[in-house]
Amino acid sequence: MPNPKFYITTSIAYANAAPHMGHAYEEFLADVIARYKRNRGMDVFFLTGTDEHGTKICRTAEKNEMPVQEFVDKNAEEFQRFYASINSSFDGFIRTSDKKQHWPGAQTLWKKLAEKDDIYKSKYTGLYCVGCEAFVGERDLINGLCPNHNVPPEKVEEENYFFRLTKYADIIRQKLENDEIRIVPEARKHEIIALIKEGVSDVSFSRPQSQIPWGIPVPEDPNQVMYVWCDALTNYISALGYGSGDETNFTKYWPADVHVIGKDILRFHSLLWPAMLLSAGVALPKEILVHGFITSGGKKMSKSIGNVVDPKEFVEKYGSEALRSYFSRDLSPFEDGDFTEEKFLESYNANLANGIGNLVSRTIKMTETYFEGKAEMKDEMEVLLKGKDGAPDISVKDYLNHEVFPAYHGHMERYELNRATDTIWAVIKKLDGYVTDYEPYKLIKTNQEKTEAVLANLLYGIHAITHMLTPFMPETSKKIDEILGVTLSEDGTANTFSVRHVDTPLFPRR
Ligand code: MSP
């Protein structure tokens, strides 16, 4: 039996500026899930990339006095470099200006919709917000301004192609209601269903080439270029070879098991995209994970407020593992979350320096001092964790197997990533308590055998921690495992340790 496949994507970021904290967070979320599924034995394809067409990019390139292609080349490279620097394990990076891979995919899909008679030409009169790259209605505005960008939308009057979104709205609403397309968290599902119930219109699906020269030409009508969202959404299949010749990956990995996106682009992914796929007769994505926004000091990060935390500078200063740790511990994937340097330092010292760093260094040191760095996990030398508040005592192994792992995997499967790390840090706390209860530094004077058992259990527990932590902090987990010098027994559990000396703390206090 081949391993089950798992296809996960991020949204593709606009290549009009350097990556910001929101991009870093989304990439991190998808990466944790991808790493977790790989560790579970799945055949994972993790896709990320950049969205390189549209009015916004075209205008920003002009402002920067650069040819558009050069401008997006530079930014796309910056995204790739940044994602690599935070240890993203992506398997594919799609760029929508890629004429070999992406353009044929987008044009093939367009033709399918046209064959279905779901595309027609009409006059469009209305409003367009360049920031959103979206046509907006009066009801979307607050005091005449786009609420996302605080600018008035532009008036547009032109001949466009339209896509018959109205034809599919009801079917999609049903598929959302019965979780055929599952939206996580549940609240976002209700939000999109309510929006569909308010009423849906057909979507303008192209712009005149004269207005916006930077985009994919509409098949058989080079006077029109595709609307940027129509082109961008197709990345999820064009990256797998759809429409460009070799469809091996498309056959193998599509449909997406999960699209990871931010809350502002929910309607494109849970309405427009499924409608396009339905029209083309292509399978629908199974799940959409919708994350919240990162703020700074409770406010949207913005240059004018002066609260922007640049993720690249941050990684240069503190390292990617520290950033990943903050994302893991302090933000919930389903809600908005705050990022400030002050909060980061607090979390760093509590979770890393005093938390895992301290537990590892004490345990290693005692093993070195008392047993020349060697310890073995033997069944006959159980020293139990003391049950608190009337709970019975329990062995470290049973505690991990019966309490910790089921909770951890449950959270991971439900994408409750910060709750999964709560489970990990509960183990750290439990092991700290184990040291306090048995005081190996005193016990060694009276009972050498029992002290060795305590240390073996501690090392065993630490290895369980690194195992669970790998998707979140891959480098730290690897480093700790090297320090532990673990040898696994046949059933895959850690049984002997030959610890390595460490001179510098894993996470010095900051
Ligand atoms: N190009 C479109 C997506 C096309 S997908 C077919 C786009 N790009 S974006 O660069 O504006 O946003 C990329 C992702 O970052 C989106 O999922 C968006 O929700 C997310 N974020 C943008 N700002 C964010 C925060 N402040 N916090 C968290 N994520 C945020 O939309």
Tab-separated table of N, CA and C in Angstrom, residues 64-198:
chain	number	residue	atom	x	y	z
A	64	ASN	N	8.368	52.129	-8.297
A	64	ASN	CA	9.768	51.786	-8.032
A	64	ASN	C	10.653	51.916	-9.270
A	65	GLU	N	10.026	52.404	-10.337
A	65	GLU	CA	10.727	52.605	-11.612
A	65	GLU	C	11.466	51.338	-12.066
A	66	MET	N	10.758	50.237	-11.968
A	66	MET	CA	11.343	48.968	-12.400
A	66	MET	C	10.417	48.291	-13.393
A	67	PRO	N	10.976	47.579	-14.384
A	67	PRO	CA	10.117	46.752	-15.232
A	67	PRO	C	9.406	45.730	-14.331
A	68	VAL	N	8.115	45.459	-14.631
A	68	VAL	CA	7.331	44.651	-13.703
A	68	VAL	C	7.954	43.271	-13.479
A	69	GLN	N	8.427	42.648	-14.551
A	69	GLN	CA	8.987	41.288	-14.390
A	69	GLN	C	10.195	41.304	-13.445
A	70	GLU	N	11.035	42.303	-13.628
A	70	GLU	CA	12.215	42.420	-12.772
A	70	GLU	C	11.797	42.614	-11.311
A	71	PHE	N	10.787	43.445	-11.155
A	71	PHE	CA	10.284	43.756	-9.816
A	71	PHE	C	9.745	42.496	-9.126
A	72	VAL	N	8.930	41.708	-9.836
A	72	VAL	CA	8.383	40.501	-9.194
A	72	VAL	C	9.455	39.418	-9.029
A	73	ASP	N	10.421	39.386	-9.933
A	73	ASP	CA	11.529	38.423	-9.780
A	73	ASP	C	12.243	38.677	-8.454
A	74	LYS	N	12.504	39.948	-8.225
A	74	LYS	CA	13.243	40.326	-7.007
A	74	LYS	C	12.430	39.949	-5.751
A	75	ASN	N	11.141	40.289	-5.776
A	75	ASN	CA	10.327	39.995	-4.583
A	75	ASN	C	10.076	38.500	-4.388
A	76	ALA	N	9.862	37.790	-5.496
A	76	ALA	CA	9.622	36.344	-5.377
A	76	ALA	C	10.851	35.674	-4.771
A	77	GLU	N	12.011	36.154	-5.179
A	77	GLU	CA	13.239	35.573	-4.637
A	77	GLU	C	13.332	35.852	-3.140
A	78	GLU	N	12.923	37.054	-2.792
A	78	GLU	CA	12.967	37.417	-1.368
A	78	GLU	C	12.029	36.526	-0.539
A	79	PHE	N	10.851	36.239	-1.085
A	79	PHE	CA	9.918	35.339	-0.374
A	79	PHE	C	10.530	33.953	-0.222
A	80	GLN	N	11.108	33.454	-1.309
A	80	GLN	CA	11.684	32.098	-1.234
A	80	GLN	C	12.790	32.043	-0.202
A	81	ARG	N	13.624	33.070	-0.210
A	81	ARG	CA	14.745	33.096	0.725
A	81	ARG	C	14.228	33.191	2.166
A	82	PHE	N	13.220	34.028	2.334
A	82	PHE	CA	12.690	34.187	3.696
A	82	PHE	C	12.045	32.886	4.197
A	83	TYR	N	11.230	32.253	3.352
A	83	TYR	CA	10.569	31.017	3.774
A	83	TYR	C	11.610	29.944	4.114
A	84	ALA	N	12.690	29.909	3.338
A	84	ALA	CA	13.759	28.943	3.652
A	84	ALA	C	14.398	29.304	5.000
A	85	SER	N	14.534	30.607	5.258
A	85	SER	CA	15.199	31.029	6.503
A	85	SER	C	14.378	30.695	7.743
A	86	ILE	N	13.063	30.537	7.590
A	86	ILE	CA	12.274	30.109	8.759
A	86	ILE	C	12.034	28.597	8.701
A	87	ASN	N	12.839	27.934	7.879
A	87	ASN	CA	12.813	26.468	7.838
A	87	ASN	C	11.522	25.885	7.296
A	88	SER	N	10.886	26.602	6.365
A	88	SER	CA	9.688	26.040	5.760
A	88	SER	C	10.102	24.873	4.863
A	89	SER	N	9.363	23.778	4.954
A	89	SER	CA	9.746	22.565	4.219
A	89	SER	C	8.918	22.408	2.942
A	90	PHE	N	8.602	23.544	2.292
A	90	PHE	CA	7.748	23.468	1.099
A	90	PHE	C	8.368	22.602	0.003
A	91	ASP	N	7.493	21.887	-0.719
A	91	ASP	CA	7.942	21.027	-1.818
A	91	ASP	C	7.860	21.736	-3.155
A	92	GLY	N	6.995	22.739	-3.232
A	92	GLY	CA	6.855	23.458	-4.493
A	92	GLY	C	6.673	24.939	-4.222
A	93	PHE	N	7.206	25.766	-5.122
A	93	PHE	CA	7.013	27.210	-5.029
A	93	PHE	C	6.508	27.669	-6.387
A	94	ILE	N	5.243	28.087	-6.432
A	94	ILE	CA	4.655	28.463	-7.726
A	94	ILE	C	4.657	29.985	-7.870
A	95	ARG	N	4.990	30.441	-9.066
A	95	ARG	CA	4.945	31.880	-9.351
A	95	ARG	C	3.958	32.071	-10.498
A	96	THR	N	3.024	33.001	-10.317
A	96	THR	CA	1.979	33.109	-11.342
A	96	THR	C	2.481	33.779	-12.627
A	97	SER	N	3.680	34.368	-12.606
A	97	SER	CA	4.210	34.900	-13.870
A	97	SER	C	4.970	33.809	-14.636
A	98	ASP	N	4.950	32.601	-14.118
A	98	ASP	CA	5.631	31.480	-14.777
A	98	ASP	C	4.824	31.035	-16.004
A	99	LYS	N	5.366	31.364	-17.164
A	99	LYS	CA	4.604	31.129	-18.407
A	99	LYS	C	4.549	29.654	-18.787
A	100	LYS	N	5.499	28.861	-18.293
A	100	LYS	CA	5.508	27.437	-18.660
A	100	LYS	C	4.565	26.625	-17.791
A	101	GLN	N	4.573	26.905	-16.515
A	101	GLN	CA	3.828	26.069	-15.590
A	101	GLN	C	2.446	26.639	-15.273
A	102	HIS	N	2.411	27.955	-14.981
A	102	HIS	CA	1.145	28.505	-14.495
A	102	HIS	C	0.200	28.970	-15.603
A	103	TRP	N	0.721	29.674	-16.579
A	103	TRP	CA	-0.160	30.238	-17.607
A	103	TRP	C	-1.008	29.183	-18.324
A	104	PRO	N	-0.395	28.080	-18.761
A	104	PRO	CA	-1.231	27.081	-19.456
A	104	PRO	C	-2.318	26.514	-18.541
A	105	GLY	N	-1.995	26.390	-17.249
A	105	GLY	CA	-2.981	25.890	-16.285
A	105	GLY	C	-4.163	26.835	-16.180
A	106	ALA	N	-3.861	28.130	-16.034
A	106	ALA	CA	-4.920	29.136	-15.887
A	106	ALA	C	-5.751	29.214	-17.173
A	107	GLN	N	-5.082	29.154	-18.307
A	107	GLN	CA	-5.815	29.266	-19.578
A	107	GLN	C	-6.652	28.017	-19.859
A	108	THR	N	-6.143	26.857	-19.464
A	108	THR	CA	-6.918	25.625	-19.645
A	108	THR	C	-8.194	25.684	-18.814
A	109	LEU	N	-8.042	26.129	-17.576
A	109	LEU	CA	-9.227	26.193	-16.712
A	109	LEU	C	-10.243	27.184	-17.291
A	110	TRP	N	-9.741	28.337	-17.751
A	110	TRP	CA	-10.626	29.345	-18.360
A	110	TRP	C	-11.434	28.726	-19.502
A	111	LYS	N	-10.740	27.983	-20.354
A	111	LYS	CA	-11.417	27.382	-21.511
A	111	LYS	C	-12.522	26.418	-21.076
A	112	LYS	N	-12.241	25.682	-20.013
A	112	LYS	CA	-13.255	24.741	-19.497
A	112	LYS	C	-14.510	25.506	-19.064
A	113	LEU	N	-14.312	26.634	-18.384
A	113	LEU	CA	-15.465	27.415	-17.925
A	113	LEU	C	-16.221	27.986	-19.125
A	114	ALA	N	-15.448	28.413	-20.119
A	114	ALA	CA	-16.069	28.985	-21.317
A	114	ALA	C	-16.883	27.912	-22.060
A	115	GLU	N	-16.306	26.699	-22.151
A	115	GLU	CA	-17.031	25.597	-22.818
A	115	GLU	C	-18.351	25.294	-22.130
A	116	LYS	N	-18.369	25.498	-20.829
A	116	LYS	CA	-19.568	25.233	-20.033
A	116	LYS	C	-20.589	26.373	-20.158
A	117	ASP	N	-20.193	27.394	-20.937
A	117	ASP	CA	-21.001	28.604	-21.069
A	117	ASP	C	-21.132	29.341	-19.738
A	118	ASP	N	-20.130	29.239	-18.918
A	118	ASP	CA	-20.155	29.946	-17.635
A	118	ASP	C	-19.408	31.273	-17.701
A	119	ILE	N	-18.932	31.630	-18.895
A	119	ILE	CA	-18.256	32.917	-19.057
A	119	ILE	C	-18.961	33.685	-20.173
A	120	TYR	N	-19.305	34.930	-19.905
A	120	TYR	CA	-19.963	35.745	-20.931
A	120	TYR	C	-19.442	37.168	-20.863
A	121	LYS	N	-19.609	37.895	-21.985
A	121	LYS	CA	-19.091	39.255	-22.032
A	121	LYS	C	-20.194	40.236	-21.653
A	122	SER	N	-19.845	41.239	-20.891
A	122	SER	CA	-20.838	42.236	-20.521
A	122	SER	C	-20.149	43.522	-20.103
A	123	LYS	N	-20.953	44.541	-19.916
A	123	LYS	CA	-20.382	45.821	-19.507
A	123	LYS	C	-20.353	45.864	-17.980
A	124	TYR	N	-19.239	46.313	-17.446
A	124	TYR	CA	-19.169	46.426	-15.995
A	124	TYR	C	-19.103	47.890	-15.597
A	125	THR	N	-20.008	48.281	-14.734
A	125	THR	CA	-19.929	49.615	-14.171
A	125	THR	C	-19.943	49.421	-12.670
A	126	GLY	N	-18.931	49.895	-12.026
A	126	GLY	CA	-18.912	49.687	-10.580
A	126	GLY	C	-17.621	50.161	-9.964
A	127	LEU	N	-17.359	49.609	-8.784
A	127	LEU	CA	-16.233	50.081	-7.989
A	127	LEU	C	-15.191	48.976	-7.862
A	128	TYR	N	-13.939	49.395	-7.834
A	128	TYR	CA	-12.847	48.420	-7.720
A	128	TYR	C	-11.855	48.913	-6.663
A	129	CYS	N	-11.536	48.055	-5.690
A	129	CYS	CA	-10.505	48.424	-4.716
A	129	CYS	C	-9.210	47.734	-5.112
A	130	VAL	N	-8.206	48.547	-5.428
A	130	VAL	CA	-6.931	47.999	-5.894
A	130	VAL	C	-6.240	47.247	-4.755
A	131	GLY	N	-6.360	47.766	-3.539
A	131	GLY	CA	-5.760	47.088	-2.377
A	131	GLY	C	-6.263	45.663	-2.256
A	132	CYS	N	-7.588	45.491	-2.380
A	132	CYS	CA	-8.194	44.155	-2.271
A	132	CYS	C	-8.098	43.389	-3.580
A	133	GLU	N	-7.791	44.059	-4.656
A	133	GLU	CA	-7.902	43.495	-6.006
A	133	GLU	C	-9.298	42.875	-6.145
A	134	ALA	N	-10.311	43.683	-5.804
A	134	ALA	CA	-11.663	43.134	-5.853
A	134	ALA	C	-12.671	44.211	-6.229
A	135	PHE	N	-13.706	43.779	-6.950
A	135	PHE	CA	-14.830	44.654	-7.218
A	135	PHE	C	-15.640	44.726	-5.942
A	136	VAL	N	-15.998	45.918	-5.540
A	136	VAL	CA	-16.715	46.044	-4.275
A	136	VAL	C	-18.053	46.737	-4.492
A	137	GLY	N	-18.999	46.415	-3.622
A	137	GLY	CA	-20.312	47.050	-3.711
A	137	GLY	C	-20.388	48.169	-2.675
A	138	GLU	N	-21.406	49.041	-2.835
A	138	GLU	CA	-21.589	50.131	-1.874
A	138	GLU	C	-21.689	49.581	-0.451
A	139	ARG	N	-22.343	48.408	-0.315
A	139	ARG	CA	-22.571	47.876	1.032
A	139	ARG	C	-21.282	47.401	1.724
A	140	ASP	N	-20.214	47.227	0.938
A	140	ASP	CA	-18.941	46.818	1.526
A	140	ASP	C	-18.184	48.010	2.130
A	141	LEU	N	-18.632	49.234	1.808
A	141	LEU	CA	-17.854	50.423	2.177
A	141	LEU	C	-18.300	51.017	3.513
A	142	ILE	N	-17.357	51.678	4.160
A	142	ILE	CA	-17.698	52.441	5.369
A	142	ILE	C	-17.325	53.893	5.091
A	143	ASN	N	-18.326	54.784	5.153
A	143	ASN	CA	-18.150	56.193	4.770
A	143	ASN	C	-17.497	56.336	3.391
A	144	GLY	N	-17.877	55.473	2.498
A	144	GLY	CA	-17.359	55.561	1.128
A	144	GLY	C	-15.954	55.000	0.961
A	145	LEU	N	-15.379	54.471	2.060
A	145	LEU	CA	-14.006	53.954	1.976
A	145	LEU	C	-13.987	52.438	2.126
A	146	CYS	N	-13.009	51.803	1.493
A	146	CYS	CA	-12.802	50.369	1.704
A	146	CYS	C	-12.320	50.183	3.144
A	147	PRO	N	-13.014	49.369	3.939
A	147	PRO	CA	-12.635	49.232	5.341
A	147	PRO	C	-11.264	48.575	5.551
A	148	ASN	N	-10.812	47.805	4.566
A	148	ASN	CA	-9.487	47.164	4.705
A	148	ASN	C	-8.346	48.131	4.419
A	149	HIS	N	-8.594	49.055	3.495
A	149	HIS	CA	-7.487	49.893	3.044
A	149	HIS	C	-7.694	51.381	3.292
A	150	ASN	N	-8.891	51.744	3.791
A	150	ASN	CA	-9.169	53.142	4.098
A	150	ASN	C	-9.003	54.100	2.937
A	151	VAL	N	-9.265	53.603	1.741
A	151	VAL	CA	-9.210	54.484	0.572
A	151	VAL	C	-10.498	54.305	-0.224
A	152	PRO	N	-10.902	55.350	-0.956
A	152	PRO	CA	-12.101	55.171	-1.784
A	152	PRO	C	-11.786	54.252	-2.959
A	153	PRO	N	-12.707	53.343	-3.317
A	153	PRO	CA	-12.459	52.493	-4.479
A	153	PRO	C	-12.527	53.309	-5.775
A	154	GLU	N	-11.984	52.756	-6.835
A	154	GLU	CA	-11.985	53.463	-8.115
A	154	GLU	C	-13.231	53.099	-8.914
A	155	LYS	N	-13.729	54.098	-9.663
A	155	LYS	CA	-14.896	53.818	-10.517
A	155	LYS	C	-14.405	53.159	-11.802
A	156	VAL	N	-15.066	52.085	-12.175
A	156	VAL	CA	-14.650	51.347	-13.363
A	156	VAL	C	-15.837	51.213	-14.292
A	157	GLU	N	-15.629	51.495	-15.562
A	157	GLU	CA	-16.683	51.262	-16.540
A	157	GLU	C	-16.022	50.661	-17.762
A	158	GLU	N	-16.260	49.376	-17.984
A	158	GLU	CA	-15.549	48.719	-19.080
A	158	GLU	C	-16.242	47.432	-19.510
A	159	GLU	N	-15.839	46.940	-20.680
A	159	GLU	CA	-16.304	45.649	-21.184
A	159	GLU	C	-15.482	44.570	-20.522
A	160	ASN	N	-16.133	43.608	-19.886
A	160	ASN	CA	-15.407	42.518	-19.229
A	160	ASN	C	-16.056	41.197	-19.547
A	161	TYR	N	-15.286	40.151	-19.284
A	161	TYR	CA	-15.906	38.837	-19.220
A	161	TYR	C	-16.400	38.627	-17.803
A	162	PHE	N	-17.532	37.942	-17.688
A	162	PHE	CA	-18.102	37.622	-16.375
A	162	PHE	C	-18.164	36.120	-16.172
A	163	PHE	N	-18.046	35.710	-14.933
A	163	PHE	CA	-18.194	34.294	-14.589
A	163	PHE	C	-19.513	34.114	-13.851
A	164	ARG	N	-20.265	33.073	-14.238
A	164	ARG	CA	-21.592	32.842	-13.646
A	164	ARG	C	-21.499	32.222	-12.250
A	165	LEU	N	-21.059	33.030	-11.321
A	165	LEU	CA	-20.951	32.554	-9.939
A	165	LEU	C	-22.333	32.220	-9.380
A	166	THR	N	-23.332	32.996	-9.801
A	166	THR	CA	-24.702	32.818	-9.279
A	166	THR	C	-25.217	31.391	-9.505
A	167	LYS	N	-24.772	30.796	-10.616
A	167	LYS	CA	-25.227	29.453	-10.954
A	167	LYS	C	-24.812	28.435	-9.879
A	168	TYR	N	-23.703	28.713	-9.188
A	168	TYR	CA	-23.145	27.707	-8.278
A	168	TYR	C	-23.324	28.025	-6.789
A	169	ALA	N	-23.827	29.218	-6.504
A	169	ALA	CA	-23.858	29.666	-5.098
A	169	ALA	C	-24.630	28.710	-4.193
A	170	ASP	N	-25.777	28.249	-4.667
A	170	ASP	CA	-26.607	27.380	-3.824
A	170	ASP	C	-25.974	26.019	-3.564
A	171	ILE	N	-25.426	25.449	-4.637
A	171	ILE	CA	-24.785	24.125	-4.481
A	171	ILE	C	-23.630	24.259	-3.492
A	172	ILE	N	-22.892	25.339	-3.613
A	172	ILE	CA	-21.735	25.482	-2.733
A	172	ILE	C	-22.185	25.708	-1.291
A	173	ARG	N	-23.223	26.482	-1.125
A	173	ARG	CA	-23.742	26.694	0.238
A	173	ARG	C	-24.071	25.345	0.882
A	174	GLN	N	-24.701	24.465	0.110
A	174	GLN	CA	-25.024	23.134	0.655
A	174	GLN	C	-23.766	22.344	1.005
A	175	LYS	N	-22.786	22.429	0.132
A	175	LYS	CA	-21.547	21.672	0.370
A	175	LYS	C	-20.797	22.212	1.592
A	176	LEU	N	-20.963	23.490	1.837
A	176	LEU	CA	-20.348	24.068	3.035
A	176	LEU	C	-21.135	23.640	4.271
A	177	GLU	N	-22.459	23.659	4.129
A	177	GLU	CA	-23.310	23.283	5.269
A	177	GLU	C	-23.075	21.845	5.693
A	178	ASN	N	-22.927	20.929	4.714
A	178	ASN	CA	-22.748	19.528	5.114
A	178	ASN	C	-21.274	19.120	5.195
A	179	ASP	N	-20.398	20.109	5.227
A	179	ASP	CA	-18.955	19.875	5.437
A	179	ASP	C	-18.276	19.086	4.323
A	180	GLU	N	-18.898	19.059	3.152
A	180	GLU	CA	-18.200	18.456	2.018
A	180	GLU	C	-16.949	19.285	1.713
A	181	ILE	N	-17.095	20.610	1.892
A	181	ILE	CA	-15.911	21.468	1.972
A	181	ILE	C	-15.921	21.945	3.419
A	182	ARG	N	-14.941	21.486	4.178
A	182	ARG	CA	-14.968	21.782	5.611
A	182	ARG	C	-14.200	23.073	5.889
A	183	ILE	N	-14.864	23.995	6.574
A	183	ILE	CA	-14.185	25.237	6.932
A	183	ILE	C	-13.828	25.168	8.415
A	184	VAL	N	-12.562	25.396	8.717
A	184	VAL	CA	-12.089	25.394	10.105
A	184	VAL	C	-11.553	26.789	10.410
A	185	PRO	N	-11.944	27.448	11.499
A	185	PRO	CA	-12.898	26.997	12.494
A	185	PRO	C	-14.348	27.181	12.033
A	186	GLU	N	-15.219	26.533	12.762
A	186	GLU	CA	-16.653	26.507	12.476
A	186	GLU	C	-17.259	27.913	12.284
A	187	ALA	N	-16.811	28.879	13.082
A	187	ALA	CA	-17.380	30.237	13.004
A	187	ALA	C	-17.220	30.822	11.603
A	188	ARG	N	-16.124	30.498	10.947
A	188	ARG	CA	-15.884	31.017	9.593
A	188	ARG	C	-16.846	30.388	8.581
A	189	LYS	N	-17.239	29.169	8.863
A	189	LYS	CA	-18.209	28.495	7.998
A	189	LYS	C	-19.537	29.260	8.049
A	190	HIS	N	-19.958	29.611	9.269
A	190	HIS	CA	-21.220	30.350	9.394
A	190	HIS	C	-21.124	31.713	8.735
A	191	GLU	N	-19.955	32.312	8.840
A	191	GLU	CA	-19.744	33.630	8.240
A	191	GLU	C	-19.940	33.568	6.719
A	192	ILE	N	-19.356	32.576	6.093
A	192	ILE	CA	-19.444	32.518	4.627
A	192	ILE	C	-20.851	32.097	4.178
A	193	ILE	N	-21.478	31.219	4.958
A	193	ILE	CA	-22.842	30.813	4.595
A	193	ILE	C	-23.788	32.019	4.678
A	194	ALA	N	-23.608	32.816	5.724
A	194	ALA	CA	-24.436	34.026	5.861
A	194	ALA	C	-24.202	34.961	4.677
A	195	LEU	N	-22.979	35.073	4.278
A	195	LEU	CA	-22.648	35.956	3.157
A	195	LEU	C	-23.311	35.478	1.861
A	196	ILE	N	-23.292	34.171	1.642
A	196	ILE	CA	-23.935	33.638	0.433
A	196	ILE	C	-25.444	33.897	0.493
A	197	LYS	N	-25.994	33.740	1.689
A	197	LYS	CA	-27.441	33.951	1.831
A	197	LYS	C	-27.853	35.388	1.560
A	198	GLU	N	-26.953	36.325	1.817
A	198	GLU	CA	-27.245	37.737	1.540
A	198	GLU	C	-27.416	37.981	0.049
